[in-house]
Short mmCIF file of C-alpha atoms in Angstrom, two decimals:
data_model
loop_
_atom_site.label_atom_id
_atom_site.label_comp_id
_atom_site.label_asym_id
_atom_site.label_seq_id
_atom_site.Cartn_x
_atom_site.Cartn_y
_atom_site.Cartn_z
CA MET A 1455 99.05 8.05 17.36
CA LYS A 1456 97.20 10.97 15.79
CA ALA A 1457 93.89 9.13 16.14
CA ILE A 1458 94.63 8.33 19.78
CA LEU A 1459 95.38 11.98 20.53
CA GLN A 1460 92.27 13.20 18.72
CA ASN A 1461 90.04 10.77 20.62
CA SER A 1462 91.61 11.35 24.02
CA LEU A 1463 89.64 12.88 26.87
CA LEU A 1464 91.94 15.91 27.00
CA ALA A 1465 91.55 16.61 23.27
CA ARG A 1466 87.76 16.35 23.49
CA ALA A 1467 87.74 18.66 26.51
CA LEU A 1468 89.82 21.27 24.71
CA LEU A 1469 87.62 21.10 21.62
CA ARG A 1470 84.52 21.46 23.75
CA LEU A 1471 86.07 24.41 25.52
CA ARG A 1472 86.83 26.03 22.16
CA GLU A 1473 83.25 25.53 20.96
CA TRP A 1474 81.92 26.87 24.24
CA TYR A 1475 84.04 29.99 23.89
CA HIS A 1476 83.28 30.69 20.23
CA GLU A 1477 79.61 29.74 20.21
CA GLY A 1478 78.42 30.14 23.78
CA ALA A 1479 77.53 32.96 26.13
CA ILE A 1480 81.17 33.96 26.65
CA ALA A 1481 81.65 34.76 22.97
CA GLY A 1482 78.41 36.71 22.91
CA PHE A 1483 79.34 38.66 26.00
CA PHE A 1484 82.77 39.70 24.70
CA GLY A 1485 81.32 40.31 21.24
CA LYS A 1486 78.91 42.86 22.64
CA ILE A 1487 81.74 44.54 24.52
CA ARG A 1488 83.87 44.78 21.35
CA ALA A 1489 80.94 46.21 19.39
CA ALA A 1490 80.14 48.83 22.01
CA TYR A 1491 83.74 49.77 22.89
CA PRO A 1492 84.38 52.29 20.03
CA TYR A 1493 81.40 54.37 21.19
CA SER A 1494 81.80 53.92 24.95
CA ARG A 1495 82.77 56.46 27.55
CA PHE A 1496 85.36 53.98 28.82
CA ARG A 1497 87.21 54.22 25.47
CA ARG A 1498 87.39 58.01 25.76
CA VAL A 1499 88.58 57.85 29.36
CA TRP A 1500 91.16 55.14 28.58
CA GLU A 1501 92.55 56.95 25.53
CA GLY A 1502 92.71 60.19 27.47
CA PHE A 1503 94.52 58.44 30.31
CA CYS A 1504 97.07 56.90 27.92
CA SER A 1505 97.64 60.08 25.91
CA ALA A 1506 100.07 61.66 28.37
CA PRO A 1507 102.47 63.26 25.85
CA SER A 1508 105.70 62.52 27.67
CA CYS A 1509 106.83 60.97 30.91
CA THR A 1510 108.09 64.22 32.40
CA ALA A 1511 107.45 67.71 31.07
CA ALA A 1512 110.56 69.33 29.63
CA ASN A 1513 109.89 72.51 31.63
CA SER A 1514 109.48 70.74 34.99
CA GLY A 1515 111.93 71.45 37.77
CA TYR A 1516 113.12 67.85 37.80
CA ALA A 1517 113.75 67.83 34.04
CA ARG A 1518 115.61 71.14 34.23
CA LEU A 1519 117.75 69.82 37.08
CA LEU A 1520 118.67 66.71 35.07
CA ALA A 1521 119.45 68.86 32.03
CA ALA A 1522 121.73 71.07 34.13
CA LEU A 1523 123.51 68.04 35.55
CA ARG A 1524 123.95 66.69 32.05
CA ARG A 1525 125.57 69.93 30.89
CA VAL A 1526 127.95 69.85 33.86
CA VAL A 1527 128.95 66.25 33.10
CA GLU A 1528 129.46 67.07 29.42
CA ARG A 1529 131.70 70.03 30.27
CA LEU A 1530 133.74 67.82 32.56
CA GLY A 1531 133.97 65.30 29.74
CA ASP A 1532 135.16 67.97 27.28
CA ALA A 1533 137.84 69.04 29.74
CA ALA A 1534 138.90 65.45 30.41
CA ALA A 1535 139.12 64.68 26.68
CA GLN A 1536 141.73 67.41 26.31
CA SER A 1537 143.82 66.22 29.24
CA LEU A 1538 147.13 64.39 28.99
CA VAL A 1539 145.85 61.60 31.26
CA TYR A 1540 142.96 60.85 28.91
CA ARG A 1541 145.22 60.74 25.84
CA LEU A 1542 147.65 58.41 27.65
CA CYS A 1543 144.77 56.13 28.63
CA LEU A 1544 143.60 56.02 25.01
CA ALA A 1545 147.12 55.25 23.83
CA VAL A 1546 147.22 52.26 26.17
CA TRP A 1547 143.63 51.13 25.66
CA ASN A 1548 143.33 51.24 21.85
CA PRO A 1549 145.98 48.54 21.15
CA ILE A 1550 144.44 46.32 23.83
CA ALA A 1551 140.97 46.79 22.36
CA ARG A 1552 142.19 45.98 18.83
CA ALA A 1553 143.97 42.86 20.04
CA ALA A 1554 140.95 41.67 22.02
CA SER A 1555 138.46 42.37 19.23
CA GLY A 1556 139.35 39.16 17.42
CA GLY A 1557 138.12 35.71 18.29
CA VAL A 1558 134.70 34.56 19.45
CA VAL A 1559 134.80 36.46 22.75
CA GLY A 1560 135.85 39.71 21.11
CA LYS A 1561 133.18 39.47 18.43
CA ALA A 1562 130.53 38.65 21.03
CA PHE A 1563 131.54 41.65 23.12
CA ARG A 1564 131.46 43.94 20.09
CA PHE A 1565 127.97 42.65 19.29
CA VAL A 1566 126.45 43.22 22.72
CA GLY A 1567 128.49 46.29 23.64
CA MET A 1568 129.13 47.55 27.14
CA ARG A 1569 125.47 48.38 27.74
CA GLY A 1570 124.43 44.93 26.65
CA LEU A 1571 127.07 43.31 28.85
CA LEU A 1572 125.87 45.24 31.90
CA LEU A 1573 122.25 44.32 31.16
CA ILE A 1574 123.14 40.64 30.72
CA CYS A 1575 125.02 40.65 34.03
CA LEU A 1576 121.94 42.15 35.67
CA ALA A 1577 119.71 39.52 34.04
CA LEU A 1578 122.04 36.80 35.37
CA TYR A 1579 122.03 38.30 38.88
CA LEU A 1580 120.75 35.10 40.51
CA PRO A 1581 123.20 32.59 38.93
CA ILE A 1582 126.15 34.95 39.39
CA ASP A 1583 125.26 35.50 43.04
CA TYR A 1584 124.81 31.76 43.58
CA PHE A 1585 128.17 31.01 41.96
CA LEU A 1586 130.03 33.56 44.08
CA ARG A 1587 128.34 32.55 47.34
CA SER A 1588 128.01 28.78 46.99
CA VAL A 1589 130.36 27.47 44.28
CA LEU A 1590 133.46 29.67 44.26
CA PRO A 1591 134.21 29.34 48.03
CA GLY A 1592 134.87 25.63 47.40
CA TYR A 1593 137.86 26.66 45.28
CA ILE A 1594 138.81 30.21 46.32
CA ASN A 1595 137.36 31.67 49.51
CA ILE A 1596 136.87 35.41 48.98
CA PRO A 1597 133.92 36.38 51.22
CA LEU A 1598 134.19 40.07 50.36
CA LEU A 1599 133.64 39.37 46.65
CA ALA A 1600 130.30 37.65 47.29
CA SER A 1601 129.20 40.53 49.51
CA VAL A 1602 130.03 43.48 47.28
CA TRP A 1603 129.85 42.23 43.70
CA ASP A 1604 126.28 43.49 43.16
CA GLU A 1605 127.18 46.92 44.51
CA CYS A 1606 130.19 46.90 42.17
CA LEU A 1607 127.91 46.05 39.24
CA MET A 1608 125.63 48.93 40.15
CA LEU A 1609 128.58 51.32 40.42
CA ALA A 1610 129.96 50.06 37.09
CA ALA A 1611 126.59 50.77 35.43
CA ALA A 1612 126.44 54.25 36.98
CA GLY A 1613 130.06 54.95 36.01
CA TYR A 1614 129.47 53.82 32.44
CA LEU A 1615 126.40 56.05 32.11
CA LEU A 1616 128.33 59.06 33.44
CA TRP A 1617 131.19 58.39 31.02
CA HIS A 1618 128.73 57.82 28.18
CA THR A 1619 127.11 61.17 28.94
CA ALA A 1620 130.42 62.97 29.40
CA MET A 1621 131.59 61.80 25.96
CA ARG A 1622 128.26 63.04 24.48
CA ARG A 1623 127.24 59.55 23.36
CA ALA A 1624 124.05 59.25 25.42
CA PRO A 1625 120.66 59.94 23.79
CA LEU A 1626 119.82 63.63 23.67
CA ALA A 1627 116.25 63.04 24.83
CA SER A 1628 115.76 62.97 28.59
CA ARG A 1629 114.99 59.63 30.22
CA ALA A 1630 113.25 61.24 33.19
CA THR A 1631 109.96 59.63 34.21
CA PRO A 1632 107.27 60.44 36.79
CA VAL A 1633 108.12 57.14 38.47
CA ASP A 1634 111.46 58.77 39.32
CA ALA A 1635 109.55 61.22 41.52
CA TYR A 1636 107.66 58.46 43.34
CA LEU A 1637 110.91 56.59 43.93
CA LEU A 1638 112.78 59.66 45.16
CA LEU A 1639 109.87 60.55 47.43
CA PHE A 1640 109.87 57.09 49.02
CA ILE A 1641 113.67 57.14 49.33
CA GLY A 1642 113.45 60.52 51.03
CA VAL A 1643 110.75 59.35 53.46
CA GLY A 1644 112.86 56.29 54.26
CA PHE A 1645 115.86 58.51 54.99
CA PHE A 1646 113.75 60.65 57.33
CA LEU A 1647 112.48 57.56 59.17
CA MET A 1648 116.01 56.18 59.43
CA CYS A 1649 117.10 59.38 61.17
CA ALA A 1650 113.95 59.75 63.28
CA VAL A 1651 113.76 56.19 64.63
CA SER A 1652 117.30 54.87 65.03
CA PRO A 1653 118.17 53.65 68.52
CA TYR A 1654 120.83 51.57 66.77
CA PRO A 1655 122.12 53.73 63.88
CA SER A 1656 124.14 51.00 62.17
CA ILE A 1657 121.12 48.66 62.07
CA ALA A 1658 118.87 51.49 60.87
CA LEU A 1659 121.33 52.26 58.07
CA ASP A 1660 121.54 48.60 57.08
CA GLY A 1661 117.73 48.34 57.11
CA TYR A 1662 117.44 51.49 55.00
CA ARG A 1663 119.98 50.16 52.50
CA ALA A 1664 118.07 46.88 52.19
CA VAL A 1665 114.86 48.78 51.43
CA VAL A 1666 116.09 51.38 48.93
CA GLN A 1667 119.37 50.20 47.38
CA TYR A 1668 117.90 48.05 44.64
CA LEU A 1669 115.33 50.67 43.69
CA PHE A 1670 118.17 52.48 41.93
CA TRP A 1671 118.22 49.79 39.25
CA PHE A 1672 115.14 51.51 37.85
CA PHE A 1673 117.11 54.71 37.20
CA LEU A 1674 120.02 52.77 35.72
CA VAL A 1675 118.06 50.43 33.44
CA THR A 1676 115.91 53.30 32.15
CA ARG A 1677 119.12 54.77 30.76
CA LEU A 1678 121.01 51.58 29.94
CA ILE A 1679 118.35 50.42 27.46
CA GLU A 1680 118.95 52.84 24.61
CA ASP A 1681 117.46 50.91 21.71
CA ASP A 1682 115.61 47.73 20.77
CA ARG A 1683 118.79 45.63 20.63
CA ASP A 1684 119.59 46.47 24.25
CA PHE A 1685 116.03 45.57 25.21
CA ALA A 1686 116.14 42.30 23.26
CA LEU A 1687 119.42 41.27 24.92
CA PHE A 1688 118.02 42.00 28.38
CA TYR A 1689 114.68 40.30 27.72
CA GLY A 1690 116.31 37.27 26.14
CA ALA A 1691 118.85 36.85 28.95
CA LEU A 1692 116.06 37.00 31.55
CA VAL A 1693 114.02 34.38 29.70
CA ALA A 1694 117.01 32.05 29.25
CA MET A 1695 117.92 32.29 32.94
CA ALA A 1696 114.33 31.62 34.07
CA VAL A 1697 113.93 28.63 31.72
CA VAL A 1698 117.07 26.98 33.10
CA ILE A 1699 115.85 27.54 36.67
CA ALA A 1700 112.47 26.00 35.80
CA LEU A 1701 114.13 22.96 34.19
CA HIS A 1702 116.25 22.48 37.28
CA GLY A 1703 113.10 22.64 39.38
CA ILE A 1704 111.42 19.91 37.38
CA TYR A 1705 114.56 17.79 37.72
CA GLN A 1706 114.43 18.28 41.49
CA TYR A 1707 110.81 17.13 41.53
CA ILE A 1708 111.61 14.02 39.50
CA VAL A 1709 114.46 12.98 41.79
CA ALA A 1710 112.54 14.08 44.93
CA ALA A 1711 115.17 16.49 46.21
CA PRO A 1712 115.42 16.31 50.02
CA ILE A 1713 113.82 19.18 51.92
CA PRO A 1714 113.64 20.24 55.59
CA ALA A 1715 110.69 18.80 57.51
CA SER A 1716 109.55 22.34 58.37
CA TRP A 1717 108.62 23.02 54.74
CA VAL A 1718 105.52 20.82 55.01
CA SER A 1719 103.14 20.17 57.86
CA GLN A 1720 102.40 16.79 59.36
CA THR A 1721 99.05 16.70 57.56
CA GLU A 1722 100.72 17.10 54.15
CA GLU A 1723 102.56 13.82 53.96
CA GLY A 1724 101.66 13.50 50.27
CA VAL A 1725 104.04 16.37 49.43
CA ARG A 1726 107.25 14.41 48.84
CA THR A 1727 109.35 17.43 47.88
CA ARG A 1728 109.21 21.16 47.14
CA VAL A 1729 111.51 22.45 44.41
CA TYR A 1730 113.78 25.40 45.05
CA SER A 1731 116.63 25.19 42.50
CA ILE A 1732 119.48 27.60 43.33
CA THR A 1733 117.23 30.08 45.14
CA GLY A 1734 117.22 27.96 48.30
CA SER A 1735 113.53 28.69 48.92
CA PRO A 1736 110.43 27.27 47.20
CA ASN A 1737 108.56 30.53 47.82
CA ILE A 1738 111.25 32.68 46.22
CA MET A 1739 111.63 30.28 43.30
CA GLY A 1740 107.87 30.35 42.78
CA SER A 1741 107.84 34.15 42.79
CA LEU A 1742 110.82 34.29 40.41
CA LEU A 1743 109.03 32.07 37.88
CA VAL A 1744 105.75 33.96 38.34
CA LEU A 1745 107.67 37.10 37.32
CA PHE A 1746 109.20 35.52 34.21
CA ALA A 1747 106.70 32.91 32.98
CA PRO A 1748 104.53 35.63 31.34
CA LEU A 1749 107.63 36.85 29.48
CA VAL A 1750 107.96 33.44 27.85
CA ALA A 1751 104.23 33.28 27.14
CA GLY A 1752 104.49 36.70 25.52
CA ILE A 1753 106.98 35.34 22.99
CA ALA A 1754 104.27 32.95 21.74
CA TYR A 1755 102.01 35.92 20.97
CA TYR A 1756 104.79 38.19 19.72
CA SER A 1757 106.56 35.89 17.26
CA LYS A 1758 105.06 35.03 13.87
CA LYS A 1759 107.14 31.85 13.44
CA LEU A 1760 105.24 28.66 14.22
CA TRP A 1761 108.20 26.81 15.72
CA VAL A 1762 108.88 29.73 18.07
CA LYS A 1763 105.22 29.78 19.15
CA VAL A 1764 105.21 26.04 19.83
CA LEU A 1765 108.49 26.22 21.75
CA ALA A 1766 107.30 29.20 23.80
CA ILE A 1767 103.98 27.54 24.66
CA GLY A 1768 105.72 24.33 25.72
CA THR A 1769 108.28 26.26 27.78
CA THR A 1770 105.56 28.31 29.46
CA GLY A 1771 103.75 25.11 30.43
CA MET A 1772 106.99 23.71 31.81
CA MET A 1773 107.55 26.86 33.89
CA CYS A 1774 104.00 26.68 35.23
CA LEU A 1775 104.63 23.06 36.22
CA SER A 1776 107.76 24.14 38.07
CA ILE A 1777 105.73 26.79 39.90
CA ILE A 1778 103.23 24.09 40.90
CA PHE A 1779 106.06 21.87 42.16
CA THR A 1780 107.25 24.61 44.52
CA PHE A 1781 103.99 23.97 46.43
CA SER A 1782 104.04 27.65 47.35
CA LYS A 1783 100.43 28.73 47.84
CA GLY A 1784 101.45 32.38 47.54
CA ALA A 1785 103.16 31.69 44.21
CA TRP A 1786 100.04 29.87 42.98
CA GLY A 1787 97.98 32.94 43.85
CA GLY A 1788 100.50 35.19 42.12
CA LEU A 1789 100.41 33.00 39.01
CA ALA A 1790 96.61 33.20 38.90
CA VAL A 1791 96.77 37.01 39.07
CA ALA A 1792 99.50 37.13 36.39
CA VAL A 1793 97.44 34.94 34.04
CA LEU A 1794 94.35 37.05 34.69
CA VAL A 1795 96.15 40.31 33.87
CA PHE A 1796 97.74 38.76 30.77
CA ALA A 1797 94.36 37.42 29.62
CA VAL A 1798 92.46 40.69 30.16
CA PHE A 1799 94.84 42.61 27.89
CA LEU A 1800 95.67 39.97 25.28
CA ASP A 1801 93.58 36.79 25.22
CA ARG A 1802 90.58 36.21 27.49
CA ARG A 1803 90.44 32.55 26.49
CA LEU A 1804 93.33 32.01 28.87
CA ILE A 1805 90.97 32.50 31.81
CA ALA A 1806 89.01 29.40 30.86
CA LEU A 1807 92.23 27.57 29.98
CA MET A 1808 93.63 28.40 33.43
CA GLY A 1809 90.53 26.87 35.01
CA VAL A 1810 90.88 23.68 32.95
CA ALA A 1811 94.62 23.45 33.65
CA GLY A 1812 94.04 24.01 37.36
CA ALA A 1813 91.41 21.27 37.50
CA GLY A 1814 93.72 18.93 35.58
CA ALA A 1815 96.59 19.64 37.99
CA LEU A 1816 94.34 18.88 40.97
CA LEU A 1817 93.36 15.53 39.45
CA ALA A 1818 96.83 14.57 38.24
CA ILE A 1819 98.75 15.59 41.37
CA PRO A 1820 96.73 14.73 44.52
CA SER A 1821 99.25 16.47 46.78
CA ILE A 1822 98.20 19.80 45.26
CA ALA A 1823 94.60 19.21 46.24
CA SER A 1824 95.62 18.14 49.74
CA ARG A 1825 97.77 21.27 50.19
CA ILE A 1826 94.93 23.54 49.06
CA THR A 1827 92.21 21.81 51.08
CA TYR A 1828 94.50 21.96 54.12
CA LEU A 1829 93.96 25.74 54.11
CA PHE A 1830 90.31 25.20 55.07
CA THR A 1831 90.89 22.75 57.92
CA ALA A 1832 90.88 23.32 61.67
CA ASP A 1833 94.46 21.97 61.79
CA TYR A 1834 95.65 24.81 59.54
CA MET A 1835 93.88 27.47 61.62
CA GLU A 1836 95.38 26.02 64.80
CA ALA A 1837 98.89 25.81 63.32
CA SER A 1838 98.62 29.33 61.88
CA GLN A 1839 97.49 30.78 65.19
CA ARG A 1840 100.21 28.88 67.04
CA ALA A 1841 103.26 29.55 64.86
CA GLY A 1842 102.01 30.57 61.41
CA ARG A 1843 101.21 33.76 59.56
CA MET A 1844 98.29 34.78 61.74
CA VAL A 1845 100.29 34.90 64.95
CA ARG A 1846 103.20 36.58 63.13
CA TRP A 1847 100.97 39.29 61.72
CA GLU A 1848 99.27 39.84 65.07
CA THR A 1849 102.64 40.05 66.83
CA GLY A 1850 103.88 42.59 64.30
CA LEU A 1851 100.79 44.78 64.66
CA ASP A 1852 101.01 44.61 68.46
CA LEU A 1853 104.66 45.65 68.30
CA LEU A 1854 103.73 48.57 66.04
CA GLN A 1855 101.04 49.79 68.44
CA GLU A 1856 103.42 49.57 71.37
CA SER A 1857 106.06 51.69 69.60
CA ASN A 1858 105.05 54.49 67.24
CA PRO A 1859 102.30 53.65 64.72
CA LEU A 1860 103.11 56.69 62.57
CA LEU A 1861 106.89 56.28 62.34
CA GLY A 1862 107.20 52.56 62.99
CA PHE A 1863 109.40 50.37 65.17
CA GLY A 1864 112.51 51.27 63.20
CA LEU A 1865 114.18 50.17 59.97
CA GLY A 1866 115.99 46.86 60.24
CA ARG A 1867 114.57 46.08 63.68
CA PHE A 1868 111.80 43.53 63.06
CA GLY A 1869 110.25 41.27 60.46
CA GLY A 1870 113.01 41.12 57.86
CA ALA A 1871 116.48 39.81 57.05
CA VAL A 1872 118.38 42.65 58.75
CA ALA A 1873 116.51 42.09 62.01
CA MET A 1874 117.16 38.34 61.81
CA GLN A 1875 120.89 39.01 61.38
CA ASN A 1876 121.07 41.56 64.23
CA LYS A 1877 119.02 40.27 67.15
CA ILE A 1878 119.61 43.18 69.49
CA ILE A 1879 116.58 42.44 71.69
CA GLU A 1880 116.89 39.40 73.92
CA GLU A 1881 114.41 36.73 72.91
CA SER A 1882 112.06 35.40 75.57
CA ASP A 1883 108.70 33.68 76.00
CA THR A 1884 106.96 36.92 74.99
CA PHE A 1885 109.28 38.06 72.19
CA SER A 1886 111.03 36.29 69.33
CA TYR A 1887 112.40 37.19 65.92
CA PHE A 1888 110.88 35.85 62.70
CA TYR A 1889 110.15 36.83 59.12
CA MET A 1890 106.83 38.62 58.82
CA ASP A 1891 105.82 36.68 55.67
CA ASN A 1892 104.10 39.80 54.35
CA TYR A 1893 106.28 42.52 52.85
CA TYR A 1894 103.58 45.18 53.19
CA LEU A 1895 103.11 44.40 56.89
CA LYS A 1896 106.87 44.25 57.39
CA THR A 1897 107.10 47.73 55.85
CA LEU A 1898 104.29 48.92 58.13
CA VAL A 1899 105.96 47.61 61.29
CA GLU A 1900 109.41 48.99 60.47
CA MET A 1901 108.39 52.27 58.78
CA GLY A 1902 104.99 52.94 60.31
CA TYR A 1903 101.92 54.21 58.51
CA LEU A 1904 103.99 57.01 56.99
CA GLY A 1905 106.39 54.61 55.27
CA LEU A 1906 103.64 52.23 54.14
CA ILE A 1907 101.56 55.05 52.65
CA PHE A 1908 104.45 56.31 50.55
CA PHE A 1909 105.37 52.77 49.53
CA ILE A 1910 101.80 52.19 48.32
CA ILE A 1911 101.91 55.55 46.52
CA LEU A 1912 105.10 54.39 44.79
CA LEU A 1913 103.47 51.14 43.66
CA ILE A 1914 100.31 52.89 42.47
CA GLY A 1915 102.37 55.39 40.51
CA MET A 1916 104.38 52.61 38.90
CA ILE A 1917 101.18 50.71 38.00
CA LEU A 1918 99.48 53.79 36.52
CA TRP A 1919 102.42 54.66 34.29
CA SER A 1920 102.82 51.03 33.28
CA LEU A 1921 99.18 51.04 32.19
CA ARG A 1922 99.84 54.19 30.20
CA ALA A 1923 102.82 52.48 28.57
CA ILE A 1924 100.54 49.58 27.62
CA GLY A 1925 98.03 51.98 26.09
CA ARG A 1926 100.73 53.72 24.05
CA THR A 1927 102.00 50.50 22.44
CA LYS A 1928 100.45 48.64 19.53
CA PHE A 1929 99.00 45.18 19.03
CA ASN A 1930 98.48 44.47 15.34
CA GLU A 1931 99.94 42.37 12.53
CA THR A 1932 103.00 44.57 12.02
CA ASP A 1933 103.76 45.76 15.55
CA ARG A 1934 103.07 43.64 18.64
CA THR A 1935 105.03 45.64 21.19
CA ARG A 1936 102.06 45.61 23.55
CA VAL A 1937 102.51 41.86 24.06
CA LEU A 1938 105.94 42.37 25.63
CA VAL A 1939 104.77 45.23 27.85
CA VAL A 1940 101.74 43.28 29.06
CA SER A 1941 103.91 40.21 29.70
CA MET A 1942 106.27 42.13 31.98
CA PHE A 1943 103.40 43.95 33.70
CA ALA A 1944 101.51 40.70 34.33
CA GLY A 1945 104.53 39.10 36.00
CA MET A 1946 105.02 42.16 38.19
CA CYS A 1947 101.38 42.06 39.29
CA GLY A 1948 101.86 38.41 40.24
CA VAL A 1949 104.87 39.28 42.39
CA LEU A 1950 103.01 42.14 44.10
CA THR A 1951 100.29 39.63 44.98
CA HIS A 1952 102.84 37.18 46.37
CA CYS A 1953 104.37 39.96 48.50
CA TYR A 1954 101.22 39.79 50.63
CA PHE A 1955 102.23 36.28 51.72
CA GLU A 1956 106.03 36.47 51.71
CA ASN A 1957 108.89 38.96 52.13
CA ILE A 1958 109.66 38.74 48.41
CA PHE A 1959 111.41 42.11 48.18
CA GLU A 1960 113.76 41.10 51.00
CA VAL A 1961 115.64 39.13 48.33
CA PRO A 1962 117.97 41.54 46.46
CA TYR A 1963 117.68 39.96 43.02
CA MET A 1964 113.87 39.92 43.20
CA MET A 1965 113.77 43.66 43.82
CA ALA A 1966 116.42 44.27 41.15
CA TYR A 1967 114.48 42.20 38.59
CA PHE A 1968 111.15 43.83 39.50
CA TRP A 1969 112.30 47.44 39.10
CA SER A 1970 114.37 46.61 36.03
CA LEU A 1971 111.22 45.29 34.33
CA ALA A 1972 109.39 48.46 35.35
CA ALA A 1973 112.13 50.46 33.59
CA ALA A 1974 111.87 48.21 30.50
CA ILE A 1975 108.10 48.80 30.38
CA LEU A 1976 108.57 52.58 30.31
CA TYR A 1977 111.26 52.19 27.64
CA LEU A 1978 108.81 50.42 25.31
CA GLY A 1979 106.01 52.83 26.11
CA TYR A 1980 107.88 56.14 25.90
CA PHE A 1981 111.49 55.87 24.74
CA ARG A 1982 111.57 53.07 22.21
CA ARG A 1983 113.85 53.51 19.20
CA LYS A 1984 115.60 51.25 16.73
CA ARG A 1985 119.36 51.15 16.52
CA VAL A 1986 120.68 53.53 13.89
CA GLY A 1987 121.60 51.64 10.74
CA THR A 1988 119.38 48.61 11.48
#
């Protein structure tokens, strides 16, 4: 068997690729760059860019405001701790806590703690939401629970953080970041636009909530992750959830799960199925795995144990296969960008490997080639101009020009889920509702150039401070924190790419996952600390 593997075409191709990299022009090119880098102007600019001493200056107005709020909460906590109600609650709670601390469940809860439990629930957002919406109603029909559970989780996290601060158990160092300012600025602009363009106030409010609600997970996760154990629990839970989703996707491909006819065109008869798992959409599943596949690949570079490396590499390949089986062209583009970002920071050999893997996938799965080549056919152009992205984008831009290009058509009124749920304009031959299939364009139509500009500013600010976090972490034999930061950043770049082709951020858990990873990146770059006593 070993001889067969060594003499196989794939093995010879990989060996040739390795020789080409180490001995050819690519190795020489990167070798010259490495030799010149210590003396280059780029090194000085990059190190200066990454040397921002802290996320937010201690003497800034925002930091002083947070410090004042903290003092107020602590005083309220001191007063509450002396109250009769608090002592009665403790008298009731302590026996219950002691009784529940035994057994497997009690020991597990003591290990993860309340912060860890909240982070794990956030990491399992998708399966919890699916269970409450699709599984539980078959046994107990409680529609309200499925609608408000995520808001309850957010309120529980906020309440825990307030209590943690009031009892003086939160870290003394501020967790304020400049990304907070970009987020608050965009939230403020959205509030202004909601008030300025709201012919239907309830729809405008619902549209505003859909845009900004899940941004608050950034503020919460920045403060929920206090130490490396919290981060490890969150990271591990995300990886475990994504791996199970990917496995389910491969199972769906094997059994050829039935799909609606609208998911493939008449010229793509070779596509027998598109996997979607519990997301209900191949595009969303593809984007979800694009976000998390780099996290699994990062484990292969982070861990020093051989069996962990092998398992992580195999799992990453399996997740990439699942992304391919979604047959989402936007997800394929996002995956290519994620691999490119990952390779630039950690291992440039992956660029060549991605090319070889892509060519192998085209040869092994003909339906992939047919779906890609379909993009360059007259049939695709005709279908796109008749009922595809081109006509949707043109319709959205025309609607924007007819309304108010600066302030937009109005939040929740066109191009997204809220508009599809509240069709207040009568559809006709000249007007119909649909998803814009481009989150940036959807933002432009609903919020105008003003909203889009501040949304782009928010993304640029997040990217810049993520790059600074990467520069502040290490990548050596003893500390490989940079691998984890780059992994999360690469997945986020892939999702931002996919947003150009789909309304990815219309899905609550996608936005919650995205901004939670942004918070985790800043934790590793600026706030990282080990748990006391470990």
